[in-house]
Each structure stands twice: as C-alpha cells, then as structure tokens.
C-alpha cells in the first residue's frame, strides 16, 4: 500500500485572548491509496480542525500549525499560495456538512460547474463543460436536467449530491469529507454514502471520512482513526464489520457499548460517565483518564505513549497487558 | 390494544394553513395509543409529521379533527384551567437543549416555574423540590447545579435540566422529541438509560420521537412508523425490526446502519405529497411494489397479525375499500 496523504506530527493551536490553546496534539496519520479512512470523534475532539489543517485552510492569524502534510512528495505547508491553489480541488477536494449551503443562490447549478472546471482547466469549451456536468451529475445519481435549476429549487439531499459532484469535477485522488451527510435523513444519507462507496471503488479514490457517528463510519471505512480531546487514541485495522472481535482502546470500547444495536439480541447500552474535557484545561496525562474504567494511577500525569499495542492504540492500561502477552 | 391506555388519539388530523399556498396536512387521520408505563416510538423522516403528532398529543397545537383522550377525559378542545391541568400531566422534552432553555435564567428558575404553576407549590416549597428534581436526573451536587446558567452546562447536562423541567409537574405522559439526536454518542446512552429508569420509578408513559430505528428498538415497547403524515406500520419494537411489512419500513430499515442491506428498495427519492388533495398511498411514488390502486386509494391501517398493523394493499386480501 502506498500513501496518498500523510500527516506527520501535526500540531494546531488556536490563538485566543487567553493565549494559545492547543487543539491537535502530535497527530501522525497516513491515508493509503484506494481506501476510506474514517476519523471519528465527538464535538470538540478536533476532527474538523484536522480536516481544515489537512487542506491548510486555517489562517495563520487564528491558528498556529506545525508539522507536515505530505501529498506525494509535496509538503502542503511548504507550498506557495499559487502552488497551493493549483493543488486544491485538483489533487484534494472537500465536502463539508455545510457544502450544500455553500452553493451560490443566484447562479444555476450549471454555472457552478463552469466556475469550478474553468478555474483549473481554462481550455475547456462550453460544450465540454456541459458534457462533463451531465456526467458528474449522473455519477451522484441526479437527473442531469437539474443543471438548469438554482440551488433553492433542490432538496438538501440533492444539493449535497451537487456538492459531491463538484468535488469530483477535477478527478481528485483524495477526497476529504467532514460530516458529509449529517444533516440529512436516514434514507438519503444511506443512499449518498452508498454512492460515495461506489465512486471510491470505481475511481480508486482515497477518502478521509470524518464524522461523530461511530457506527455510520464503521459501516463504510476500511480503517478508523479514533480521536479524543485533540489526540489520536486508536487506529483500527479494519472497519466495523465485527467491532467486538478485536481489542480496542477503552474509549472506543465505551463508544461501542453506548450504541444501541439495530439487529441481534437486545443488549444493554451503557454510556460513558462524565463529560468530554475542556480542551483548554487538560493536564499532561491521558485526556480520557477521568472517564476511563481501566484507569491506572499513572494515567493522570503521564503523557500517552506513542503506541502501546501491535495495532495503534495509545493506552497505559493496555501497555501492561501487551508486555505480559510477550512474556507469556 | 393496551388495557391501561394513558393517551389515545383517534383519527387526529392537523392541518397548517399557509398564505397564498395550499394547506399542509401534517397528520392525516392518525390513531395512536400509549399505555401505562409504555414507550411508543414514533419513527420517520423529517417532514413525516412525527413532531406535529408529539405536539398535538400534549395539546400544544389546535386539533382540526379527531379526538384526543387522556385516560377517561376528552381533552380535544379543553381550554384554560383544564388545559393547564392537562399540561401538568402531559409534558414535552425538546430536541435542542441549546434552544429550549432561556440563557438569561438559572437552572433553578427553569424548574421553579413549572413547580409553582403546574404543581401549585409555594416559592419556598419549589426551592426544595428543585433539588429533588436535580438529584433525580443525576445533576449532583444539586446545590451547585441549581445556580448555574445554561451556558455553563454541556449539552448532556442541559438535556437533563430539560428532562427535570418536564417532570416538574409530575406528569403521567412525556413526549420526548429526538431527545438525544443533538448529543454526542457517548452521552446519548446516558440520557436513554436515564429516561428508562425514570419510567420505572415514576410509572411514566413515553412517546419517543426519533429518526433512529436502533434507539427506538432499544427504548420502546412498540414502534409506529410514520410516512407522509400517516402511520404506515405499528407493532412491537422487535417485530418492526425483524419482520417489517410496509415497503417504507423496509426501506428505512435497509438504510439504517447495522441492517446488513446493500441496496435500497426504492424507485426514486421524492418527498411525499402533503397537500390535502393527495390521493392514494403517500409512499406510492417511491414504492418498488406499487400497484394501480395504490395511486388512487389510501390503504387503511389494519392488523395483519395480532398486534402488527400496516397500511399497505399488499396485505389486504382482495378487499376493496373506498376512502
């Protein structure tokens, strides 16, 4: 497997009146070719900041960023703004939850495709743009005739499909999706996710799928990165076909136990006690320690280990078990 | 259906009038019953009429036609003092814990008002009762939470305040309208299990409104599936998930995470027609098993087996009903 995008030691702090507040702490993560990498985290875990940092969308006057984001041999943070503009959307495209509201209300859907395509491929003729628009709309299962419509004439689901079609317009290899279907109804959400999965398979795209919805991501992703309070807690080796069969970080286990199952024998659900911490007031130890059922004395003050198990899990409590496994 | 019914809506129709536009019928002759200590989940997509039904059942809306019963009392058109008494018995928990609390007032203020107005306590009595309520919803130490403002609380804590407020009048029936959909996954389970234990302690009946079949199956005894202002299927929670009958229920199930389905059984994705002039089944335009009569006649909700009702001609054996 080759890397499509790799994030190396990414740190992000926001500048606030009270000084710098560290949001992302030393995130290293690789997106491989032809895979869907799910990123799961609760509100305030830093997952949207991660999406924006990947695309270098954070403004230097509001956020301080260190580390590297590599696409092939290019470090996004070392590019000039002109090089960056050429790369965005062509190599890496984005779909956000609010994308459907980012469509310009006073121009038609067709005009959006003209804007996007001609900005990067000025040599295209109007006929070519129209043909391409038809093709892209069909890809996301929209009737090509809606190209003549204006955004307000379409439903939320249709507009989000248009946003996805726009993201695919320049044949990007990498797609960053931050809560792409969160505001949509269950059926619409599933049908859009099915199409994302089909397009990913067909085009061998590399997709980062960011969401708060653990079960939704696990149904789609090939691997999952679990974030908590700005840190990466675990990267699973597989999607969620059978999430109970392998060992997980205590936080991930807590998430799995908290979700009611649709099928199967009814099991009890159990919430994670407490609340996510205030990211500005974190101590040096594991951010999950005060809610963790497996907490050890050292968890409160000792920074998280880099990787404790054979798989990527960062947990003091699981470190011991792994060593014991080796000894035995 | 249930012997000890607490709330029963009979042929309830709610119509919203709009300026220069045709009326919207958000609930079309809906019959629904919630028994003592029972949880009925009302599941459907946005615009299906589930929130309208919830508000109608606690009489926050005017009912255009049909009858609403609370125990033996007809509460369809009650006003003034009797409506206030009904509101102490039937309460609502809103979806948005950020919008449903007044940012200018403390937790205590939010709970004191219903304690005084619905339960008739004195200010001093209410102060005591506030602490009691806070303890019941798990906001301890209660003396600290009493003085907090909404912005000092997290989403989960705010929703606990909203639950405490709904309980202040000592209701028998609570409508919970998507109470966890705006909360983080790790907090949802805590609120759902809190609702469960409160039901046990206080003998509450719930109407749990949600778009999420999995949590409906978890919390509810029975599930009613709503589509296009009508109930299309109603059965024990397990039955709906294991042996769904109506094509819309099957579509909803296939779209839910964990169903294992690959394809979605629908012909096209369209919003249902909510106009008063609609004919036939609301789901007909999307239904893969649509028949000619579905487009002209609306199927009635009938039992296909004891305790399992659906409104679909696939299950009506040859009979023809005029609507």
PDB file of C-alpha atoms in Angstrom, chain A residues 43, chain B residues 95-98 155 159 178-184 188:
ATOM      1  CA  UNK A  43     -17.732  17.522  19.215  1.00  0.00           C
TER       2      UNK A  43
ATOM      3  CA  UNK B  95     -34.757  18.153  20.690  1.00  0.00           C
ATOM      4  CA  UNK B  96     -32.485  21.133  21.080  1.00  0.00           C
ATOM      5  CA  UNK B  97     -31.143  21.568  24.617  1.00  0.00           C
ATOM      6  CA  UNK B  98     -29.404  24.744  23.465  1.00  0.00           C
ATOM      7  CA  UNK B 155     -25.367  19.603  26.030  1.00  0.00           C
ATOM      8  CA  UNK B 159     -30.883  17.941  28.351  1.00  0.00           C
ATOM      9  CA  UNK B 178     -35.480  13.487  19.481  1.00  0.00           C
ATOM     10  CA  UNK B 179     -34.027  13.993  22.969  1.00  0.00           C
ATOM     11  CA  UNK B 180     -30.583  12.647  22.084  1.00  0.00           C
ATOM     12  CA  UNK B 181     -30.080  13.462  18.426  1.00  0.00           C
ATOM     13  CA  UNK B 182     -28.053  16.584  19.171  1.00  0.00           C
ATOM     14  CA  UNK B 183     -25.841  14.932  21.765  1.00  0.00           C
ATOM     15  CA  UNK B 184     -22.536  13.166  21.374  1.00  0.00           C
ATOM     16  CA  UNK B 188     -26.713   9.575  24.309  1.00  0.00           C
TER      17      UNK B 188
END
